[in-house]
PDB file of C-alpha atoms in Angstrom:
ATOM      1  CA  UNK C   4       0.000   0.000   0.000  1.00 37.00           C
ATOM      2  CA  UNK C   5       1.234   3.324  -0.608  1.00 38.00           C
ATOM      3  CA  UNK C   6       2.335   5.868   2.244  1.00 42.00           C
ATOM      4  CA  UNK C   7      -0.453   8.718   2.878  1.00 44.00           C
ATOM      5  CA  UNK C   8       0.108  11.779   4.500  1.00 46.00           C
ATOM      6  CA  UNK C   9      -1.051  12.609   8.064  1.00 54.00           C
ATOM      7  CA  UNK C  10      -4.485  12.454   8.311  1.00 68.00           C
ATOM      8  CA  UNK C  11      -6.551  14.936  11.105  1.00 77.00           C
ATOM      9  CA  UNK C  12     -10.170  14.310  12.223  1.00 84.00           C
ATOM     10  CA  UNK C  13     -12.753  15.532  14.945  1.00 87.00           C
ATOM     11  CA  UNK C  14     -12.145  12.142  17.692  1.00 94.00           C
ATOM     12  CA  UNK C  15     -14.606  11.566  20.182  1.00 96.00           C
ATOM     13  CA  UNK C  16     -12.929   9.271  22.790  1.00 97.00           C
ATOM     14  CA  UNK C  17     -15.521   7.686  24.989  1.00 97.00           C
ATOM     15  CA  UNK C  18     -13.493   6.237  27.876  1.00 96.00           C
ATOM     16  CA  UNK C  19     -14.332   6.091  31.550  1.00 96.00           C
ATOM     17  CA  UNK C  20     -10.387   5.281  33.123  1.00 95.00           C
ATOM     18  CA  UNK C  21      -9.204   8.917  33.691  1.00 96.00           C
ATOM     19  CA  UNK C  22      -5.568   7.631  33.435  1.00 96.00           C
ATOM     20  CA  UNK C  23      -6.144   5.703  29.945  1.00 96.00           C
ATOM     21  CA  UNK C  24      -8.354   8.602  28.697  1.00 96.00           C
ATOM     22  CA  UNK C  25      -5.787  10.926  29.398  1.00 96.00           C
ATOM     23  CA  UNK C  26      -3.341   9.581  27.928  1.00 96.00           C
ATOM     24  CA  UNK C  27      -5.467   8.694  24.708  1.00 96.00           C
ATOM     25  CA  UNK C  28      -5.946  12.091  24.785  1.00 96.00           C
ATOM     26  CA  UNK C  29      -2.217  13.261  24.640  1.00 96.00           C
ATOM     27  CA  UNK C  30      -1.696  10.956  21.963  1.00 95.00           C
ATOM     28  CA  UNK C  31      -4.472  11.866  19.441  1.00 95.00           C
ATOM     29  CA  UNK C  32      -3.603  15.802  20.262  1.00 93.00           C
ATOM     30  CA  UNK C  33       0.023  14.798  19.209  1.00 93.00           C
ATOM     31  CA  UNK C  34      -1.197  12.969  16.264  1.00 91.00           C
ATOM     32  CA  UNK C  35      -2.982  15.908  14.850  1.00 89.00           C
ATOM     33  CA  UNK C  36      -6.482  15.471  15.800  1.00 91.00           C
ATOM     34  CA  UNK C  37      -9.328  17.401  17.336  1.00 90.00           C
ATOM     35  CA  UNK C  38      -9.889  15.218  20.885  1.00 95.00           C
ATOM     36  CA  UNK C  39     -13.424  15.420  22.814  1.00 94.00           C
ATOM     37  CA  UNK C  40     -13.504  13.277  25.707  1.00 97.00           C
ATOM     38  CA  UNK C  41     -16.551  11.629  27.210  1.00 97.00           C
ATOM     39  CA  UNK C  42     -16.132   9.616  30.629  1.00 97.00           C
ATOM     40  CA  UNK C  43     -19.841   7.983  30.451  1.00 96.00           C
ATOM     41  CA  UNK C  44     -22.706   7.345  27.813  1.00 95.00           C
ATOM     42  CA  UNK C  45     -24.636  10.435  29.100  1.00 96.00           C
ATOM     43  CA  UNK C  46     -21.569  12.889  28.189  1.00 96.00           C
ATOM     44  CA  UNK C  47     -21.149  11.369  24.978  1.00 96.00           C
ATOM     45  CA  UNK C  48     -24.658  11.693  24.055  1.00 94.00           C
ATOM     46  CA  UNK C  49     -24.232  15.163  25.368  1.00 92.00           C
ATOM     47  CA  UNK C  50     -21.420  15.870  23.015  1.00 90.00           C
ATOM     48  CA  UNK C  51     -22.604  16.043  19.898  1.00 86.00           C
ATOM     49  CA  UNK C  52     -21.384  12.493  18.822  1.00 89.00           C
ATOM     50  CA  UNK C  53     -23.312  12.768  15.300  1.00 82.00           C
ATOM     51  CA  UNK C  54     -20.290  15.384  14.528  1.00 82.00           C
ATOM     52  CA  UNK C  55     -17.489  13.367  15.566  1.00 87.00           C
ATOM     53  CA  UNK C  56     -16.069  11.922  12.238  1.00 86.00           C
ATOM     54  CA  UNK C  57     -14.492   9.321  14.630  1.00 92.00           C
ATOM     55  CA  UNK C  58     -15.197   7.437  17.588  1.00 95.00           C
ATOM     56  CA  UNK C  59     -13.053   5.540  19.800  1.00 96.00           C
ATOM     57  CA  UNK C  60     -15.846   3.776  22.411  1.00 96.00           C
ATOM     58  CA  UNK C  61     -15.231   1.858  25.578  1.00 94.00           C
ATOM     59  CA  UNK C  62     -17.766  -0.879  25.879  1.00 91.00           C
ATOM     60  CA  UNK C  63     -17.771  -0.911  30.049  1.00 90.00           C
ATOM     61  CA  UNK C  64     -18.813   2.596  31.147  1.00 94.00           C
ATOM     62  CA  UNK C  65     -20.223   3.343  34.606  1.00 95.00           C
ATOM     63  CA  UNK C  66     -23.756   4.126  33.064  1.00 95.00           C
ATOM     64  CA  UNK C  67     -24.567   1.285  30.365  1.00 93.00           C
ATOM     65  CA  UNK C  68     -23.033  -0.701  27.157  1.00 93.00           C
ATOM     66  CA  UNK C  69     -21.076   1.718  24.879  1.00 93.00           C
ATOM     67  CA  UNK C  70     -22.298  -0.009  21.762  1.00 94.00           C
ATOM     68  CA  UNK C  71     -25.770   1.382  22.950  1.00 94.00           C
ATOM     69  CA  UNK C  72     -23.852   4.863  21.156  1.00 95.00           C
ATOM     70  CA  UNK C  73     -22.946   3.224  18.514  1.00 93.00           C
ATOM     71  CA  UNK C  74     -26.182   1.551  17.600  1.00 92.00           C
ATOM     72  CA  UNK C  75     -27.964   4.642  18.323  1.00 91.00           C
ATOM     73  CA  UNK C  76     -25.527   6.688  15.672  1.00 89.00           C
ATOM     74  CA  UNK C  77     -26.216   3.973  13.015  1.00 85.00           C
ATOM     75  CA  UNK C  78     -30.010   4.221  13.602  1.00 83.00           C
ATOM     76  CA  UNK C  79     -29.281   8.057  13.079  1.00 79.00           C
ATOM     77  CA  UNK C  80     -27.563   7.686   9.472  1.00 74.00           C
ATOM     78  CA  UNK C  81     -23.970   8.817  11.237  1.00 77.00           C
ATOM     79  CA  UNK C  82     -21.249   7.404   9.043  1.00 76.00           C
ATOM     80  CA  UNK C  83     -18.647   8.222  11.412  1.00 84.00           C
ATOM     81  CA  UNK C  84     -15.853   5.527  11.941  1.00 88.00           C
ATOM     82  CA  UNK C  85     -16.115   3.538  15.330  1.00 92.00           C
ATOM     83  CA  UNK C  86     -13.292   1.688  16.739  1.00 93.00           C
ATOM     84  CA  UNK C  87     -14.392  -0.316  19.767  1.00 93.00           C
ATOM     85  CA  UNK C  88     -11.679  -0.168  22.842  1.00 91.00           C
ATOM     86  CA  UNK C  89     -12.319  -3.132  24.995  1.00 85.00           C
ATOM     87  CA  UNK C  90     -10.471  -5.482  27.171  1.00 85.00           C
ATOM     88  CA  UNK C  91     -12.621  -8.525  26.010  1.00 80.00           C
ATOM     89  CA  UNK C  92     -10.209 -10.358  23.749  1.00 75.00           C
ATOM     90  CA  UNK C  93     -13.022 -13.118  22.526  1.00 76.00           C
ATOM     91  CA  UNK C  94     -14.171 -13.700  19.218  1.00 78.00           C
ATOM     92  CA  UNK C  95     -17.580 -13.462  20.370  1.00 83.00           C
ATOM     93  CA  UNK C  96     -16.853  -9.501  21.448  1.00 83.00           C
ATOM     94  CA  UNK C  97     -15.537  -8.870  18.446  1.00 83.00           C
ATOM     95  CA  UNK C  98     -18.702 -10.111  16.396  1.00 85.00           C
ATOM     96  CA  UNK C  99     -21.029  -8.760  18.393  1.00 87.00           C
ATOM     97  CA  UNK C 100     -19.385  -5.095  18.584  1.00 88.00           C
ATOM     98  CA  UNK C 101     -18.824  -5.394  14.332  1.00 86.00           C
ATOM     99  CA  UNK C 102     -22.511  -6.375  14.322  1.00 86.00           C
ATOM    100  CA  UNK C 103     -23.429  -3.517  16.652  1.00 88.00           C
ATOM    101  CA  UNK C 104     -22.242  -1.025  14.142  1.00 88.00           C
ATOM    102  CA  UNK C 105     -18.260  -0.563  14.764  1.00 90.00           C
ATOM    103  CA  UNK C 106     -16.097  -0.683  12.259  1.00 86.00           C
ATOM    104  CA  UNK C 107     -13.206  -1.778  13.703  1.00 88.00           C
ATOM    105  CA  UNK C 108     -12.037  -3.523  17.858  1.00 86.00           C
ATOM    106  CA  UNK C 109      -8.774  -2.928  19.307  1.00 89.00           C
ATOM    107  CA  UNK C 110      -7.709  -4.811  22.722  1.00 87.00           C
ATOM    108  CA  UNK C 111      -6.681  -3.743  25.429  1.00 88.00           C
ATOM    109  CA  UNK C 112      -4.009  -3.643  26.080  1.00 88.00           C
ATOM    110  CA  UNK C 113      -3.022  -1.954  22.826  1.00 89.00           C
ATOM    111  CA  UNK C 114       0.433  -0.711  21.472  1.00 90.00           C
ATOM    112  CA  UNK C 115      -0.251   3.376  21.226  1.00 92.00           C
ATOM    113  CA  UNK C 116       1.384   3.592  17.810  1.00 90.00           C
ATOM    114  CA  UNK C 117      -0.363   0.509  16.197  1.00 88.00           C
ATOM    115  CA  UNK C 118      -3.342   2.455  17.489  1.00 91.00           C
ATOM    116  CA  UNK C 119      -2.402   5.494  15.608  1.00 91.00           C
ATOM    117  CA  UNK C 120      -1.510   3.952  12.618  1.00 87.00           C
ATOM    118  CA  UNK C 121      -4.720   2.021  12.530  1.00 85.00           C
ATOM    119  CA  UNK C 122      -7.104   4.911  12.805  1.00 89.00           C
ATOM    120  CA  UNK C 123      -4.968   6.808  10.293  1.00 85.00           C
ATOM    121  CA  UNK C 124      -5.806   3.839   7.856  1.00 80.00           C
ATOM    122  CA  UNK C 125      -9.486   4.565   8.565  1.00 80.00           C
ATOM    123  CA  UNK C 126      -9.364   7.922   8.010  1.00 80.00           C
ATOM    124  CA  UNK C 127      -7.053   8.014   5.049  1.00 73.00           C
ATOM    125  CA  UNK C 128      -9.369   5.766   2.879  1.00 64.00           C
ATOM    126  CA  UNK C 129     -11.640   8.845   2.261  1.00 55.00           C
ATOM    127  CA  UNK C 130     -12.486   8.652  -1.426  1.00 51.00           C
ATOM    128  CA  UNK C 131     -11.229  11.580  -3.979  1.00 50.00           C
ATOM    129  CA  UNK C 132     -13.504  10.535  -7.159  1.00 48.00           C
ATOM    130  CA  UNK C 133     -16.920  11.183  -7.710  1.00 53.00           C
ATOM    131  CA  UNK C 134     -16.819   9.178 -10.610  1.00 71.00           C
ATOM    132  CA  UNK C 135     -20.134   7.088 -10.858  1.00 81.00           C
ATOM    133  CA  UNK C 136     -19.730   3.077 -10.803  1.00 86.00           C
ATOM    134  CA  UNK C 137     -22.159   1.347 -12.066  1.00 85.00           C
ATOM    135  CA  UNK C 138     -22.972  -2.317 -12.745  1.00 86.00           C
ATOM    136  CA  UNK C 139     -27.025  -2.898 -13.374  1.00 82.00           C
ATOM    137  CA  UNK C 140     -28.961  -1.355 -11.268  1.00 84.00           C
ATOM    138  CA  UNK C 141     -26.589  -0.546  -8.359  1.00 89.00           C
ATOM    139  CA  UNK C 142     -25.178   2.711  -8.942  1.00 88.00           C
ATOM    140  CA  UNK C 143     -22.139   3.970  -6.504  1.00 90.00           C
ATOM    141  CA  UNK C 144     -20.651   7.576  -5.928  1.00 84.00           C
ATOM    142  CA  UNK C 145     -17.624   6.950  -4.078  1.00 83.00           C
ATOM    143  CA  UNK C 146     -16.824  10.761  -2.782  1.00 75.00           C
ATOM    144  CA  UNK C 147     -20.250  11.134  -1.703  1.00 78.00           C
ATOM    145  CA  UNK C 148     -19.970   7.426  -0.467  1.00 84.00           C
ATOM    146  CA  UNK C 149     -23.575   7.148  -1.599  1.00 87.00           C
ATOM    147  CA  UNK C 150     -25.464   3.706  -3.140  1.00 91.00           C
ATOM    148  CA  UNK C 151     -28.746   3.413  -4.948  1.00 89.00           C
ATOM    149  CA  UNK C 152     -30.347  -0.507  -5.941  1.00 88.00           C
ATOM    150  CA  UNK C 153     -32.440   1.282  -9.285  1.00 83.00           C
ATOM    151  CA  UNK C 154     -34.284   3.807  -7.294  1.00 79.00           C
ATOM    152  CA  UNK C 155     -34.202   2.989  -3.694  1.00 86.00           C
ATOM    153  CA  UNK C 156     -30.829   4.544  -1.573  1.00 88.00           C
ATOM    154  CA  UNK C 157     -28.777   1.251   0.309  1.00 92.00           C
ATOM    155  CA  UNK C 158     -27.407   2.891   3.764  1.00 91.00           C
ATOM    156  CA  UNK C 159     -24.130   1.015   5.072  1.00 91.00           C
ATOM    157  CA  UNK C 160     -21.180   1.845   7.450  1.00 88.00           C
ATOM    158  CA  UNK C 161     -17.749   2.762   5.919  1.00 87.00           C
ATOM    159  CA  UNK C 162     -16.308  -0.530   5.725  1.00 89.00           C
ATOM    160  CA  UNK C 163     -19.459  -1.983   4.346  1.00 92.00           C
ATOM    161  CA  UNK C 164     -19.163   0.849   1.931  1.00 92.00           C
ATOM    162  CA  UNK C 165     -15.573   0.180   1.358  1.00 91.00           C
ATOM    163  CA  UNK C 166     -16.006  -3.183   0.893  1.00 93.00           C
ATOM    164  CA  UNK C 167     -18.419  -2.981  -1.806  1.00 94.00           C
ATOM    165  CA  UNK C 168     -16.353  -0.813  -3.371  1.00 91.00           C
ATOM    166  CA  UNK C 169     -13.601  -2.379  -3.411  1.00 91.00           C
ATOM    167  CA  UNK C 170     -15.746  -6.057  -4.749  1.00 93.00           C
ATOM    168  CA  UNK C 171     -17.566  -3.719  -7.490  1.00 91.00           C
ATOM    169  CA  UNK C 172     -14.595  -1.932  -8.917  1.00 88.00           C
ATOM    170  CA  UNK C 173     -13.479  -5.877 -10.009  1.00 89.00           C
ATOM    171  CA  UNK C 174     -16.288  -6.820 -10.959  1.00 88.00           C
ATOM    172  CA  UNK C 175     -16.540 -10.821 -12.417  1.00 86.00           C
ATOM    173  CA  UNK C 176     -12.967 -11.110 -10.864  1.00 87.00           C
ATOM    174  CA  UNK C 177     -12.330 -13.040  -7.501  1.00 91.00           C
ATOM    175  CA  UNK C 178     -10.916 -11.111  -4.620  1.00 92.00           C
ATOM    176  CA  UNK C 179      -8.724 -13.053  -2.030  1.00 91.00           C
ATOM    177  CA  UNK C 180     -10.148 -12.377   1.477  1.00 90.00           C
ATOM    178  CA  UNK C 181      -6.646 -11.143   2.568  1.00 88.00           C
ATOM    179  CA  UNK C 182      -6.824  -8.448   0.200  1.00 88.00           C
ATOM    180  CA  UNK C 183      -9.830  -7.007   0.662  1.00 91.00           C
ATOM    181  CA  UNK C 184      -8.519  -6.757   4.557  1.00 88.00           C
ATOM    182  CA  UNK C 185      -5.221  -4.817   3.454  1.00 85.00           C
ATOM    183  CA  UNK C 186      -7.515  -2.989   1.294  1.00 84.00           C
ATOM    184  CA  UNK C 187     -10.717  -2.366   3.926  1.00 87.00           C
ATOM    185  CA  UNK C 188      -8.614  -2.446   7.339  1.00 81.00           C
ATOM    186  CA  UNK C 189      -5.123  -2.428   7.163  1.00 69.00           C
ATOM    187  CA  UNK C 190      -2.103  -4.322   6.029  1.00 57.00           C
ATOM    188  CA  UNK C 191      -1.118  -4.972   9.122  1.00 57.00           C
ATOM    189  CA  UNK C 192      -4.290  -6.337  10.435  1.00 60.00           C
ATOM    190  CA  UNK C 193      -3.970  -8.637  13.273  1.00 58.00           C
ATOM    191  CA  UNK C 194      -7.254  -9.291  14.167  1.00 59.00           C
ATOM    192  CA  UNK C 195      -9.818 -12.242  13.462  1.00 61.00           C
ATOM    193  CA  UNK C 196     -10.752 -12.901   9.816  1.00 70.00           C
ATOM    194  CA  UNK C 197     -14.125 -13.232  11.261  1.00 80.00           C
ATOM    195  CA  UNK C 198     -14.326  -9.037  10.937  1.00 84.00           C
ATOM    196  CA  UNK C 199     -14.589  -9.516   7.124  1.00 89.00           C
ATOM    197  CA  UNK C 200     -17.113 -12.747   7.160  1.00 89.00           C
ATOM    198  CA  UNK C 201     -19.618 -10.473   8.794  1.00 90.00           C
ATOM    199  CA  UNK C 202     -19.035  -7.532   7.426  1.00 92.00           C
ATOM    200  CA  UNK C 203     -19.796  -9.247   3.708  1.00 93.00           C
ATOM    201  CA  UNK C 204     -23.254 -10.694   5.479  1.00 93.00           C
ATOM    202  CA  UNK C 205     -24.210  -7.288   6.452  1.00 92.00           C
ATOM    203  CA  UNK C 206     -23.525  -6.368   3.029  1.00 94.00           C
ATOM    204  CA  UNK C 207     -25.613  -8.696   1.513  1.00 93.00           C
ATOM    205  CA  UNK C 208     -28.540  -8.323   3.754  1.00 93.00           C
ATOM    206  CA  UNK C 209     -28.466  -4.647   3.178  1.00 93.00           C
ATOM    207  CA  UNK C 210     -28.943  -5.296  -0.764  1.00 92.00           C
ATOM    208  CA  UNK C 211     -31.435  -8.010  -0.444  1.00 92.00           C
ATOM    209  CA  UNK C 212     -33.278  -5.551   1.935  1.00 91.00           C
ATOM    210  CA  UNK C 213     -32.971  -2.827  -0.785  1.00 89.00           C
ATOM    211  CA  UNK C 214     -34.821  -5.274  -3.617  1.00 86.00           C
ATOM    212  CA  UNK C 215     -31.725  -6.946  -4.728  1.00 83.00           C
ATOM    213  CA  UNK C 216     -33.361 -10.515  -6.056  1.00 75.00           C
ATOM    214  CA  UNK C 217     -29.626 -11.967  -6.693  1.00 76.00           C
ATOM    215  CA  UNK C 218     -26.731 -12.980  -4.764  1.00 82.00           C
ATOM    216  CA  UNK C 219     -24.240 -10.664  -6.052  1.00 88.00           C
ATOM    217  CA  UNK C 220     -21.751 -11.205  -3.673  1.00 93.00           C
ATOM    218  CA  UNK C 221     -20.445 -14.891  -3.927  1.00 93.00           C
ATOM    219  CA  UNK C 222     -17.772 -16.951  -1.989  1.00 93.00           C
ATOM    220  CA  UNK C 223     -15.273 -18.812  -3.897  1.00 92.00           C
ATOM    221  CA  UNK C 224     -14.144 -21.616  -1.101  1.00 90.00           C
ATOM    222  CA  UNK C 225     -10.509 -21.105   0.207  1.00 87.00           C
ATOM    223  CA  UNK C 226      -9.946 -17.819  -1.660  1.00 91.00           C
ATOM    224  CA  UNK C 227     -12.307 -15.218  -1.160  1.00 92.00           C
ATOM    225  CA  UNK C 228     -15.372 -13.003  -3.233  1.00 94.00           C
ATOM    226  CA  UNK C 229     -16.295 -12.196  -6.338  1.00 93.00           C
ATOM    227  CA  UNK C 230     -18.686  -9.154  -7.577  1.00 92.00           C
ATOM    228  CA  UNK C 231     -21.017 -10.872 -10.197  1.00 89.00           C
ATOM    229  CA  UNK C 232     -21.786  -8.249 -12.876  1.00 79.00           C
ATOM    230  CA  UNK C 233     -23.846 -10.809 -15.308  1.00 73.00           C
ATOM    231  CA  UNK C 234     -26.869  -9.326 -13.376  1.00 62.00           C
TER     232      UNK C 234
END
């Protein structure tokens, strides 16, 4: 992948441990960003999350689940990027945050600079062409990261977004699974594979909810997905 150049964004860090939020804090600042910092789910409803272009969310706060926020955003239409912070290291917190509406779950404890690094990935896969893809009736507008089905508008979350991008722009090719993960997340990605398995479901529900009567989306065994275009 090629290098990008520092990336800036508005951060909302949601974290209740003064000492680990503070320090989060210090490290974003030095990174370049904009930090607001929310101890509890009542302060970061308070904070005007919806502006936030990301989100770094602690699970365990004093006053409920953190991926309450994030569900809540997603019901909204907020296509902010959500990294999950959590100490749970199982596979089943992983799924269950990526199926809450975060894009992406770091453990704690987590290596500060792999943490940087992987939200500047996020934020540097902001699209520059508003060039109009289009492959039947699915029409996609990458810089205005919009997706129409004929008529009717398909909401998703970045990386669903990203994904079927980056399926649609090869089109009748397979893609190998690992990557559309250097592609979607990061090419140093050491997390489960699981993160892409239901991200692609998601995908494919969303379409199928928006009138899509085919598959287009279809697993080749032991390799990865292909994009069919013969519909």
């Amino acid at each position: 992948m090629s290098e990008a150049g520092p990336v800036s964004a508005h951060v909302l860090l949601v974290e209740d441990d003064v000492a680990l939020g503070g320090a989060l804090v210090a490290l974003l600042a030095e990174a370049g960003h904009e930090v607001r910092w929310a101890k509890s789910l009542a302060e970061a409803r308070g904070a005007n999350p919806a502006t936030a272009e990301l989100i770094l969310l602690d699970l365990g706060l004093p006053d409920g689940d953190g991926l309450n926020l994030c569900r809540e955003l997603r019901a909204a239409g907020a296509d902010a990027v959500v990294v999950v912070l959590t100490a749970k290291s199982d596979e089943t917190a992983a799924v269950r945050a990526l199926d809450g509406g975060a894009d992406d779950f770091v453990t704690k404890p987590f290596r500060p600079a792999e943490l940087v690094a992987r939200l500047r990935a996020h934020l540097r896969r902001r699209p520059d062409s508003d060039d109009e893809l289009r492959i039947g009736l699915l029409r996609i507008q990458p810089a205005r990261r919009l997706v129409w089905l004929g008529d009717a508008a398909v909401s998703l979350r970045p990386k669903e977004f990203e994904l079927l991008q980056a399926l649609a722009s090869r089109a009748g090719t397979v893609v190998r699974r690992e990557l559309l993960i250097d592609e979607v997340w990061d090419e140093h990605w050491s997390g489960s594979t699981k993160t892409l398995d239901v991200h692609i479901a998601a995908l494919r529900r969303k379409l199928a909810d928006a009138g899509d009567r085919w598959e287009r989306i279809e697993t080749v065994r032991g390799y990865g997905y292909r994009f069919d275009d013969s519909v």
